[in-house]
GROMACS .gro file of C-alpha atoms in nm:
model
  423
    1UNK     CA    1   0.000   0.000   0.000
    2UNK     CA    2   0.280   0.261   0.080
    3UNK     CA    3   0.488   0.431  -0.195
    4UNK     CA    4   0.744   0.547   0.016
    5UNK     CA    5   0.965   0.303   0.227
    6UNK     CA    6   0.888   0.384   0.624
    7UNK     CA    7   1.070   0.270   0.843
    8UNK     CA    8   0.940   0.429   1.221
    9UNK     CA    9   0.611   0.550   1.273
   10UNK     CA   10   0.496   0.732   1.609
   11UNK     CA   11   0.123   0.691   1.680
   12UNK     CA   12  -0.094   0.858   1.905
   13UNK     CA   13  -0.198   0.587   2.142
   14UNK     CA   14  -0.490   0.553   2.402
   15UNK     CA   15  -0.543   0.214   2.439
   16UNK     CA   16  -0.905   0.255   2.327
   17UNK     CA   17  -1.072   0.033   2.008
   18UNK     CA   18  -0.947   0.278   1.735
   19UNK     CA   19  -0.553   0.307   1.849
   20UNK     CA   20  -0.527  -0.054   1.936
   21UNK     CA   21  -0.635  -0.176   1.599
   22UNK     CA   22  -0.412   0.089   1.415
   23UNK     CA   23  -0.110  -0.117   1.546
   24UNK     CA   24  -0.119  -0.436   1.353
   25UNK     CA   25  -0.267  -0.253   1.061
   26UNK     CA   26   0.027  -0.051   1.041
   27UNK     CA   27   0.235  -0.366   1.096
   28UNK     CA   28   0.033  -0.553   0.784
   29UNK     CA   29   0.033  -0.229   0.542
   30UNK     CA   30   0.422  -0.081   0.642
   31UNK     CA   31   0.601  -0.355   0.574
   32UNK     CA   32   0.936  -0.364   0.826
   33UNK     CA   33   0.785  -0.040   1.006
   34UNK     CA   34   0.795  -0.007   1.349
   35UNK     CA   35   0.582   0.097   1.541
   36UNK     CA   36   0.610   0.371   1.863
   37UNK     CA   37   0.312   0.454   2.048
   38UNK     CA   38   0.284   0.763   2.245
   39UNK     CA   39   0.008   0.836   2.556
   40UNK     CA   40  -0.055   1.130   2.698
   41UNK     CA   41  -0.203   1.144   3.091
   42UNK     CA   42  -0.434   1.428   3.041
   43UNK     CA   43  -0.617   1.320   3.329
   44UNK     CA   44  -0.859   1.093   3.182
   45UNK     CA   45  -0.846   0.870   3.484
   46UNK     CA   46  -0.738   0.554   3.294
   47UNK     CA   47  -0.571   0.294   3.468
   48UNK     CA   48  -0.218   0.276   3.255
   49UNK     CA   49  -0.021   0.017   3.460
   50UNK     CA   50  -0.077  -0.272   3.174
   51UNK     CA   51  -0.074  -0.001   2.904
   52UNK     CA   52   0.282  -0.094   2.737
   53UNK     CA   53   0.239  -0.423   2.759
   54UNK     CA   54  -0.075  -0.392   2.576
   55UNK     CA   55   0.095  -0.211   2.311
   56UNK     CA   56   0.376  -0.431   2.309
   57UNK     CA   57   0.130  -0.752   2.244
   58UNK     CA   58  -0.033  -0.553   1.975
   59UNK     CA   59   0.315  -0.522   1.787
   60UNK     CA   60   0.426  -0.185   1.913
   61UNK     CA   61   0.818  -0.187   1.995
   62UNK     CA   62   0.808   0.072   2.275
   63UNK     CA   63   0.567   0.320   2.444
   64UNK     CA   64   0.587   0.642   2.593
   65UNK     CA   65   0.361   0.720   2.882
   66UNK     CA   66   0.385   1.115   2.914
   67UNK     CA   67   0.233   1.318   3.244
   68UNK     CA   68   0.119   1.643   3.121
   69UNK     CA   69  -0.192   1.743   3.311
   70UNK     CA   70   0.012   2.053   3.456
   71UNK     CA   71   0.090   2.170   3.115
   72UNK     CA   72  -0.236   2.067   3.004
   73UNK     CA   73  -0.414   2.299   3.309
   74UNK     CA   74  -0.194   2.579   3.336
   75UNK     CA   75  -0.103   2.630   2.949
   76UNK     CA   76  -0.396   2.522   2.776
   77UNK     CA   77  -0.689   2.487   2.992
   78UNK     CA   78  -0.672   2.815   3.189
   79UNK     CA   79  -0.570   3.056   2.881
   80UNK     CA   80  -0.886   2.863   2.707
   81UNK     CA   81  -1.112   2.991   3.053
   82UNK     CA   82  -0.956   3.363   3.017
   83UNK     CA   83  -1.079   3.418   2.702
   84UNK     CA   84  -1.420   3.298   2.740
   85UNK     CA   85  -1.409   3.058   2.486
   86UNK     CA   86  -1.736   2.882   2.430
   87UNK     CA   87  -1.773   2.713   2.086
   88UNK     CA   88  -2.121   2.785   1.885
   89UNK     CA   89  -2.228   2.951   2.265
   90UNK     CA   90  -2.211   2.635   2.461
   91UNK     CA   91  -1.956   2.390   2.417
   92UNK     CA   92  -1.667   2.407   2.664
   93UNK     CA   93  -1.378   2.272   2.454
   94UNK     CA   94  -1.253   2.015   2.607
   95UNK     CA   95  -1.141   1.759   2.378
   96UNK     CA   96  -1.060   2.043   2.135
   97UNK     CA   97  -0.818   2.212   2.354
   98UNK     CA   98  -0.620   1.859   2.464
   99UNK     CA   99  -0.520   1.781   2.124
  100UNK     CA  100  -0.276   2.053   2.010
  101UNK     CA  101  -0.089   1.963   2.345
  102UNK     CA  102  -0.125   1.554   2.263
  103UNK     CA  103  -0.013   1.595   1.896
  104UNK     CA  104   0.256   1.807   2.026
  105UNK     CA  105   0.382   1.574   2.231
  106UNK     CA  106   0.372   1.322   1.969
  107UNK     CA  107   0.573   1.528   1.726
  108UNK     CA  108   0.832   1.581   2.046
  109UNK     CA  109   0.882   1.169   2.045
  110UNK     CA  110   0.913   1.130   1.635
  111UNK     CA  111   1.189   1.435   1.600
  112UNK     CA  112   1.348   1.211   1.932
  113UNK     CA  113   1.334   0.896   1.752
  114UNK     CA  114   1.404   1.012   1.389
  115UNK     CA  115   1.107   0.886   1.306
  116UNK     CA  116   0.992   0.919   0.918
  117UNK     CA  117   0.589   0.936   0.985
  118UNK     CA  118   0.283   0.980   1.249
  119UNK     CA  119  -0.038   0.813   1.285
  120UNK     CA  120  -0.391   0.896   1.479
  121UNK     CA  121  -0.652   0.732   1.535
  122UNK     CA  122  -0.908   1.002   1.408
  123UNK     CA  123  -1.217   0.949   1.173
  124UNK     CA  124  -1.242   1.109   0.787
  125UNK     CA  125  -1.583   1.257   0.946
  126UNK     CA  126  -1.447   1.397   1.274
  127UNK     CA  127  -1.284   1.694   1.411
  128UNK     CA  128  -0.957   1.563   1.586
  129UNK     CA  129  -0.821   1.460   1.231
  130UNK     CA  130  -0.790   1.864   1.185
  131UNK     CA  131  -0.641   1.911   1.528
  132UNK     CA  132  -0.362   1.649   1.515
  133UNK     CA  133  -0.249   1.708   1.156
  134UNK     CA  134  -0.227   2.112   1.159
  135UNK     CA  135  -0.035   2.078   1.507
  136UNK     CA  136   0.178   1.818   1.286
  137UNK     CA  137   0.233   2.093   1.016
  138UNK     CA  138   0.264   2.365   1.259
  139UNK     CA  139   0.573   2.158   1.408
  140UNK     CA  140   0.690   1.913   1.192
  141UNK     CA  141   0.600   1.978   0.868
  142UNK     CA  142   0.827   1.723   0.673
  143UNK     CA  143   0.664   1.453   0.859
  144UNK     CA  144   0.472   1.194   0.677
  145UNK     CA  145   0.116   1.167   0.802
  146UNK     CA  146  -0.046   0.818   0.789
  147UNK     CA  147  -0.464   0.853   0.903
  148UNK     CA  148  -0.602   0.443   0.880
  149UNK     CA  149  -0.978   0.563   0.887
  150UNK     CA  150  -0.932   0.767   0.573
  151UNK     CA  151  -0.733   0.450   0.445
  152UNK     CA  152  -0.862   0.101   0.545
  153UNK     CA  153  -1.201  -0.100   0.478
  154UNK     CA  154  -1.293  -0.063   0.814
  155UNK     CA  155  -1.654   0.163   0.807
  156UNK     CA  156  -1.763   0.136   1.122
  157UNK     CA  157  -1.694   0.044   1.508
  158UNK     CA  158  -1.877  -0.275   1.496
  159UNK     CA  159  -1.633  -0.389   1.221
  160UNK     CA  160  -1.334  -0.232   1.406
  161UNK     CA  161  -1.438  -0.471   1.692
  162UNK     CA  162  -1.425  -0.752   1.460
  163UNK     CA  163  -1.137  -0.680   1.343
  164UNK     CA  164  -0.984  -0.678   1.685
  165UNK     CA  165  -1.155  -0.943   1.819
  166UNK     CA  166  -0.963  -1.140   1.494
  167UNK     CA  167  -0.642  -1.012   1.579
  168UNK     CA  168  -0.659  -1.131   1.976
  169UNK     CA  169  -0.658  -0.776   2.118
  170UNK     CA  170  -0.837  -0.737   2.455
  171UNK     CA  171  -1.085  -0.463   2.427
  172UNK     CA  172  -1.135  -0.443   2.787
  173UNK     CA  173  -1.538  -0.294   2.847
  174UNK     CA  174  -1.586  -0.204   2.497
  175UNK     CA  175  -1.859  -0.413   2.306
  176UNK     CA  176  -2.120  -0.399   2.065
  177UNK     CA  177  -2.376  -0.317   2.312
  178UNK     CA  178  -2.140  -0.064   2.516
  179UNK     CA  179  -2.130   0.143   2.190
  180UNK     CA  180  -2.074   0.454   2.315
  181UNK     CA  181  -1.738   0.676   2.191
  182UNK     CA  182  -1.622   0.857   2.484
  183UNK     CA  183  -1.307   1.107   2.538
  184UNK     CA  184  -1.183   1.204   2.882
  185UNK     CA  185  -0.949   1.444   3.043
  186UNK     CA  186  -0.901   1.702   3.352
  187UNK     CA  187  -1.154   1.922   3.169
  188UNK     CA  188  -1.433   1.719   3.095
  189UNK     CA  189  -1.579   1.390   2.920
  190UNK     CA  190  -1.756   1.332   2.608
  191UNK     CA  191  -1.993   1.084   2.490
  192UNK     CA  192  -2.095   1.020   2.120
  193UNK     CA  193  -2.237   0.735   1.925
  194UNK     CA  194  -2.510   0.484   1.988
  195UNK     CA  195  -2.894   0.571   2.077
  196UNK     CA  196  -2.779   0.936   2.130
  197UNK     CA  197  -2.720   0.988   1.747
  198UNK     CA  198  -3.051   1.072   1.747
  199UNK     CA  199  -3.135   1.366   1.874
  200UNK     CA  200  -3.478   1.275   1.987
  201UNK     CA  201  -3.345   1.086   2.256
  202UNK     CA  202  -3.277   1.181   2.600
  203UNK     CA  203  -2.960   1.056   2.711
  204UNK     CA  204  -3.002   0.772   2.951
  205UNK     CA  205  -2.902   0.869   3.305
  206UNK     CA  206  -2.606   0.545   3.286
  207UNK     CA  207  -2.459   0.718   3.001
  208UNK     CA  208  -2.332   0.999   3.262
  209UNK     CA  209  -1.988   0.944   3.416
  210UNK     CA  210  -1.848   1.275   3.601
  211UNK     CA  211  -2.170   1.414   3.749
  212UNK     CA  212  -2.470   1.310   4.001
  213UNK     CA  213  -2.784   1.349   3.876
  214UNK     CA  214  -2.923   1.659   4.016
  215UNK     CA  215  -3.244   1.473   4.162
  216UNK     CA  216  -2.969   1.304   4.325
  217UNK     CA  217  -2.750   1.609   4.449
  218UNK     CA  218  -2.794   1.737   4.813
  219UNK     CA  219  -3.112   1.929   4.882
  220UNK     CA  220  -2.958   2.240   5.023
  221UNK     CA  221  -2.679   2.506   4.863
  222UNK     CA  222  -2.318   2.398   4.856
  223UNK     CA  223  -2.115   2.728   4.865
  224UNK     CA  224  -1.782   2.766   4.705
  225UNK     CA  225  -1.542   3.058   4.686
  226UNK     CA  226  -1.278   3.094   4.375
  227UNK     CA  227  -0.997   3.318   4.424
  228UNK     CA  228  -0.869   3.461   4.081
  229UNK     CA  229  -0.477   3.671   4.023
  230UNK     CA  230  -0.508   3.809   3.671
  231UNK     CA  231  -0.804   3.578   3.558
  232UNK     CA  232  -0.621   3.249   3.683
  233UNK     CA  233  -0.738   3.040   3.960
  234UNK     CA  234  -0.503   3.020   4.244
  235UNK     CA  235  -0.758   2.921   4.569
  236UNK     CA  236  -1.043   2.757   4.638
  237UNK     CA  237  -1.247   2.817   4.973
  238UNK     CA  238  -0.961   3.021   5.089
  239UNK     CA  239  -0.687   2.770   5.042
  240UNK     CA  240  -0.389   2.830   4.795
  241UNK     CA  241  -0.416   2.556   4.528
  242UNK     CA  242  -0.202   2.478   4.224
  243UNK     CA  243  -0.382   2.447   3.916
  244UNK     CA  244  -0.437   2.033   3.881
  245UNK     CA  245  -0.530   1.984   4.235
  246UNK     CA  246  -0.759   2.311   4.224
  247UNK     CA  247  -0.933   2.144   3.929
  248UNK     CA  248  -0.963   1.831   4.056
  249UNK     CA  249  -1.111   1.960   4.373
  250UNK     CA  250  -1.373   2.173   4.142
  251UNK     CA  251  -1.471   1.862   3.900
  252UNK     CA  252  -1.563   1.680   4.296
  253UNK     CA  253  -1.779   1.926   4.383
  254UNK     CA  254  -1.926   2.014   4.104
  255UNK     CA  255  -2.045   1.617   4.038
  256UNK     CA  256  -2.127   1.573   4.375
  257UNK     CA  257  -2.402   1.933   4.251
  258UNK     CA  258  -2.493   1.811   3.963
  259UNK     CA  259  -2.286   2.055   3.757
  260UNK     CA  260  -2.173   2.059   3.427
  261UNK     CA  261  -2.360   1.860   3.163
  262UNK     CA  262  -2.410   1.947   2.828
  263UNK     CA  263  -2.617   1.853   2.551
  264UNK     CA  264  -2.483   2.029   2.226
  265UNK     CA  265  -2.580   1.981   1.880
  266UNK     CA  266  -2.241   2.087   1.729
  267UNK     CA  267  -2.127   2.203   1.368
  268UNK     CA  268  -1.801   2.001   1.269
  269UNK     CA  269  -1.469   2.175   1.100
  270UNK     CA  270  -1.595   1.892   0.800
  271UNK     CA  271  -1.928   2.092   0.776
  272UNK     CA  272  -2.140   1.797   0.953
  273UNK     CA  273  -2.414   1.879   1.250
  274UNK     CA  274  -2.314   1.606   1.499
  275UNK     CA  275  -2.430   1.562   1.852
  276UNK     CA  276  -2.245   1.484   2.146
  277UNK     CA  277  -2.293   1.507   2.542
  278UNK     CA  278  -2.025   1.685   2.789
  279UNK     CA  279  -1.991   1.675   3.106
  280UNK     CA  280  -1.763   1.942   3.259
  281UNK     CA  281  -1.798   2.000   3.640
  282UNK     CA  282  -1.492   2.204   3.750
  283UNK     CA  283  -1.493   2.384   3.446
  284UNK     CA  284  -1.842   2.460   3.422
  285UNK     CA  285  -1.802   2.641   3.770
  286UNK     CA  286  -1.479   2.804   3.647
  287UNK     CA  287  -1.630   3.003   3.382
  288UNK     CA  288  -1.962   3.113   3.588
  289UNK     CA  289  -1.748   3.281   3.816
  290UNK     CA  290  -1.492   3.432   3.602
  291UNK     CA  291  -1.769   3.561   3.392
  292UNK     CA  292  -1.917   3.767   3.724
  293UNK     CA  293  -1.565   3.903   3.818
  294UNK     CA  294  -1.497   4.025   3.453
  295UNK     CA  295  -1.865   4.192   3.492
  296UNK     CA  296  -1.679   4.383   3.820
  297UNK     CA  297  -1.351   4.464   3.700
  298UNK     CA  298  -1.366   4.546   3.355
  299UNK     CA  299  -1.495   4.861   3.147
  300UNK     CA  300  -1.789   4.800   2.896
  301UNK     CA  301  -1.559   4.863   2.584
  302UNK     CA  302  -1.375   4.606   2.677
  303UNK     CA  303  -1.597   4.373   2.825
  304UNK     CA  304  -1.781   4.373   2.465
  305UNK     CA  305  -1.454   4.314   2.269
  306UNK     CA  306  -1.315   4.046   2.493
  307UNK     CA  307  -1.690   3.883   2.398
  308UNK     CA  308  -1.635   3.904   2.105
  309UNK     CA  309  -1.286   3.759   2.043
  310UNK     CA  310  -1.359   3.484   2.274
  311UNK     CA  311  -1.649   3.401   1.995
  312UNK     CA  312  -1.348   3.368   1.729
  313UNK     CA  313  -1.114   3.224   1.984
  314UNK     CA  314  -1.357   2.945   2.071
  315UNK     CA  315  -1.318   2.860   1.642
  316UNK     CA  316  -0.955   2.857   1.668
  317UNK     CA  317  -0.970   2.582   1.923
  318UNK     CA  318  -1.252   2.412   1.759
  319UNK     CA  319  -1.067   2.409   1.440
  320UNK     CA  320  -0.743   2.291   1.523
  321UNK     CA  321  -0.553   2.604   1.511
  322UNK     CA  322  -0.361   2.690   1.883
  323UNK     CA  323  -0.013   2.696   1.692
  324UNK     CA  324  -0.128   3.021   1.498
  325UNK     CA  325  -0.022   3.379   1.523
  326UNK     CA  326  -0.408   3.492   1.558
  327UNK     CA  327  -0.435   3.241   1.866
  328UNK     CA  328  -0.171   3.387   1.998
  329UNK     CA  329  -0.221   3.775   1.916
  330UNK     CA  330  -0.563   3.683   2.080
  331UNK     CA  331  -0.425   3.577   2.435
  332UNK     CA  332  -0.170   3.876   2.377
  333UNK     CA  333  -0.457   4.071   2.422
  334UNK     CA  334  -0.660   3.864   2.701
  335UNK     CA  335  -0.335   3.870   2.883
  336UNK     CA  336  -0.362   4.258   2.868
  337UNK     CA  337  -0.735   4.338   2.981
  338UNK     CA  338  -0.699   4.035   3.264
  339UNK     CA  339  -0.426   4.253   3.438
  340UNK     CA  340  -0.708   4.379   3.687
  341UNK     CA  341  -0.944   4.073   3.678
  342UNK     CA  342  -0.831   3.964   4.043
  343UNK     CA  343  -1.088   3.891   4.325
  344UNK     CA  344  -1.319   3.613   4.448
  345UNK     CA  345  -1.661   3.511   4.368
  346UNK     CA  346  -1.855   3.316   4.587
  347UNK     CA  347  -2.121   3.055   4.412
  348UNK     CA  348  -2.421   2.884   4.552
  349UNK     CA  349  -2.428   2.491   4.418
  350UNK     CA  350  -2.758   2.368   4.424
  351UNK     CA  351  -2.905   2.074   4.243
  352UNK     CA  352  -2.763   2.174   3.910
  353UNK     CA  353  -2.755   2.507   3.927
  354UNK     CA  354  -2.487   2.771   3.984
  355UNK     CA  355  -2.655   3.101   4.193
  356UNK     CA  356  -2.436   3.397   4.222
  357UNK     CA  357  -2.345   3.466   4.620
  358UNK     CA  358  -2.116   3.710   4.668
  359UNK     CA  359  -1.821   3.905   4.433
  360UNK     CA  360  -1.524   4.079   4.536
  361UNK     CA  361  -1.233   4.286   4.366
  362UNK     CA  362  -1.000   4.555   4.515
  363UNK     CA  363  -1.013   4.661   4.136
  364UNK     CA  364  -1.411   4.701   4.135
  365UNK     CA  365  -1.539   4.942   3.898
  366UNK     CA  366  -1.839   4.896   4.081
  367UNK     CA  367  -1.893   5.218   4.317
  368UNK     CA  368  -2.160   5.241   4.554
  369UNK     CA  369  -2.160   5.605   4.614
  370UNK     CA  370  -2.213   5.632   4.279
  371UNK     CA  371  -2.427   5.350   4.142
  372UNK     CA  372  -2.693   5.421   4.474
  373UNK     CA  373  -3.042   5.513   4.475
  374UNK     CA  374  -2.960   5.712   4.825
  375UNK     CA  375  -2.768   6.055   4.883
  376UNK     CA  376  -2.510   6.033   4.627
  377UNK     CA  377  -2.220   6.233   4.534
  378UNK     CA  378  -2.303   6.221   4.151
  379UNK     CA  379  -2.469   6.530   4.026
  380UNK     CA  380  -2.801   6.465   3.836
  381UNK     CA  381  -2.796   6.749   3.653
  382UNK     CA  382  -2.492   6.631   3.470
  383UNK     CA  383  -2.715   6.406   3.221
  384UNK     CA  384  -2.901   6.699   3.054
  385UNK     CA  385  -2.589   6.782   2.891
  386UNK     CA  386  -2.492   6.420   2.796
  387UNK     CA  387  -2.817   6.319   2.665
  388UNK     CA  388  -2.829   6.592   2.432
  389UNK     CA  389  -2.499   6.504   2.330
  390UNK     CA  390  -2.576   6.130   2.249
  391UNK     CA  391  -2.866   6.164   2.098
  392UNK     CA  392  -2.736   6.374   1.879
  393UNK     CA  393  -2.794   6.187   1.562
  394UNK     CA  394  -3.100   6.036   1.669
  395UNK     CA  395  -3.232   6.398   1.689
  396UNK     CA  396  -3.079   6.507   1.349
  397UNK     CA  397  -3.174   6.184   1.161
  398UNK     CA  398  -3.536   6.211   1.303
  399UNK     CA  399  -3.549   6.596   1.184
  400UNK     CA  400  -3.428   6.551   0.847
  401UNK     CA  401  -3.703   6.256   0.802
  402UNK     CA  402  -3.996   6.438   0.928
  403UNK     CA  403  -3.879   6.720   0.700
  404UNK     CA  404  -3.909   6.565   0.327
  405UNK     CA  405  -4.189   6.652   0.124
  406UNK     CA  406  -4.416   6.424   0.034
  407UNK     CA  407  -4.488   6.599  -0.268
  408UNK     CA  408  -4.124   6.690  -0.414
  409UNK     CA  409  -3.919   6.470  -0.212
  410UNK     CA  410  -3.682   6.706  -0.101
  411UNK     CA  411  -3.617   6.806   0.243
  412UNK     CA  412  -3.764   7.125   0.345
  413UNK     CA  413  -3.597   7.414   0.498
  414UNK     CA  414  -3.498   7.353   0.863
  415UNK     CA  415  -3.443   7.582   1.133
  416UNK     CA  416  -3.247   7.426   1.372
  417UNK     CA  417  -3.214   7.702   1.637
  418UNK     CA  418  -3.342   7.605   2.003
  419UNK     CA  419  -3.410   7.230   1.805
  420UNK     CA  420  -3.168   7.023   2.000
  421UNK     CA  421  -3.142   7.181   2.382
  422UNK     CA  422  -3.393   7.187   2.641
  423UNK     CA  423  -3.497   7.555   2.720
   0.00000   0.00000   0.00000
């Protein structure tokens, strides 16, 4: 099948259905290639103990087994909560933002092992195919890039479990029944395929992994307190955290509330509407009470722009671009208007809900003297002069309307003295 003669291929390896079949394909189809796996600890929570000798049995010659959650939280995951990001309004990003750091990763161990190609895992329909190969040209452009789905026979996961199931690889909980494709990390965990491909049907309450149920969530609040420096997290309830063990506390809380899930019906980089189901505790907290300090701390101006750059920010990730100059320009600028966004917020977790307790900044533009309805030092007599300032046009256009003849057309002679200030 190959033109070229490989001789070393790195793949992207999970240990899931997809990754673990890719092995002795590549063996069968690169003839004399070996094969390197690479797996990234993103947090998913996967037991990796019998990982490499999985891979090994599979015909992989060696493994990596990389720890990069405190990359993954402090240069990925909290730059993505800064700017707001939330793709198409309500999807939280968080396989999106993992795979620029995996594929990175990957790319580190091929340049290490002179490797001449890499390999994922990802579908011809799917997003992550974007993800991992422009982080591969963004890095390692001369690198050959071998994608099986967009090569082999194999059509669907029911025939990718045949095909394993030929081949003598375990597949652990993964069946024909248990058809769901999931993705998990710090962040969050998604859920795709089987009876929720239709989006008639409410997902059943088994499919959840990271959150309670809220019917089954305590019946009173559960307050928690966020302390942000410059938009990051650095305390929760008071106590100095650092970044992984501040999220992990979050993502406890918030399932033990009920907090976090997400039902999106997504548009893919390929064009596709697709469906899938998030849950995102921690992060779904994170972002509810950034969003009130921002609302404290920063001027409207640039409240709005930061709004709307987090729209096109949220694309970026989506799309597979982090290693660009606009990503970057972007968190130039977040970086810049976050100077001031220090404070705490205080949240009330109840059943699913997050209810806003209590905010507070020693950067508030908030004012009290200013903003009350009691004796105030502002002078109300100031807002003659700006209303007839700022309507301005409004007055003019409005004039000049009511001022064209019916008849001709043409606007009639106006006298504008005494027309635009209260007497």
């Amino acid at each position: 099948m190959a033109e070229e003669k490989i001789k070393k291929i790195v793949l992207a390896y999970s240990g899931g259905l997809d990754t673990s079949i890719i092995i002795p394909w590549l063996k069968e189809n690169y003839e004399g290639a070996e094969v390197v796996c690479v797996c990234t600890d993103v947090g998913q929570n996967d037991d990796l103990s019998g990982l490499e000798e999985k891979a090994k049995k599979s015909g992989a010659s060696k493994l990596y087994v990389m720890d990069i959650r405190k990359e993954f939280v402090s240069d990925f995951l909290f730059p993505l909560l800064r700017s707001g990001a939330q793709y198409e309004g309500k999807y939280l990003l968080g396989t999106s933002i993992a795979r620029p750091l995996q594929a990175k990763c990957q790319v580190e161990v091929a340049l290490k092992e002179n490797a001449d190609a890499v390999a994922h895992g990802c579908t011809g329909k799917g997003n992550d195919q974007v993800r991992f190969e422009l982080t591969y040209k963004a890095l390692a452009p001369h690198l050959k890039v071998i994608a099986p789905w967009r090569i082999w026979d194999i059509t669907s996961r029911e025939q990718a479990i045949d095909y394993a199931q030929k081949h003598g690889i375990p597949l652990g909980n993964i069946s024909k029944k248990n058809i769901y494709s999931r993705d998990c990390n710090i962040w969050h965990m998604s859920h795709e395929g089987g009876d929720i491909e239709d989006p008639a049907n409410r997902p059943q309450e088994s499919l959840f992994m990271l959150t309670k149920s809220p019917k089954d969530a305590p019946d009173g609040e559960t307050p928690v307190t966020v302390d942000f420096e410059q938009s990051v997290p650095v305390a929760l309830n008071g106590k100095k955290m650092e970044p992984v063990e501040l999220l992990t506390e979050l993502n406890r809380i918030g399932k033990e509330n009920g907090i976090g899930r997400h039902d999106v019906i997504e548009t893919r980089v390929v064009g596709m509407k697709s469906r899938g189901i998030y849950e995102t505790p921690g992060g779904t907290i994170l972002y509810a009470a950034l969003k009130e300090l921002e609302m404290m701390t920063m001027d409207s101006e640039t409240l709005a722009m930061k709004q709307t750059l987090a729209i096109k920010y949220a694309q970026l990730v989506y799309g597979g671009k982090w290693f660009s100059s606009i990503r970057k320009g972007i968190d130039a600028f977040m970086a810049e208007i976050c100077q001031f966004t220090t404070g705490s917020v205080t949240l009330a977790l109840y059943k699913g809900n997050i209810i806003v307790a209590a905010r507070k900044s020693p950067y508030s533009l908030y004012l009290k003297d200013l903003a009350s309805f009691g004796e105030s030092t502002y002078d109300h007599k100031d807002a003659t002069g700006f209303i007839n300032l700022y309507g301005l046009s409004t007055g003019v256009t409005a004039m000049i309307h009511k001022n064209i003849s019916k008849e001709t057309g043409q606007i009639k002679k106006i006298k504008t003295e005494g027309s635009f200030h209260e007497k």
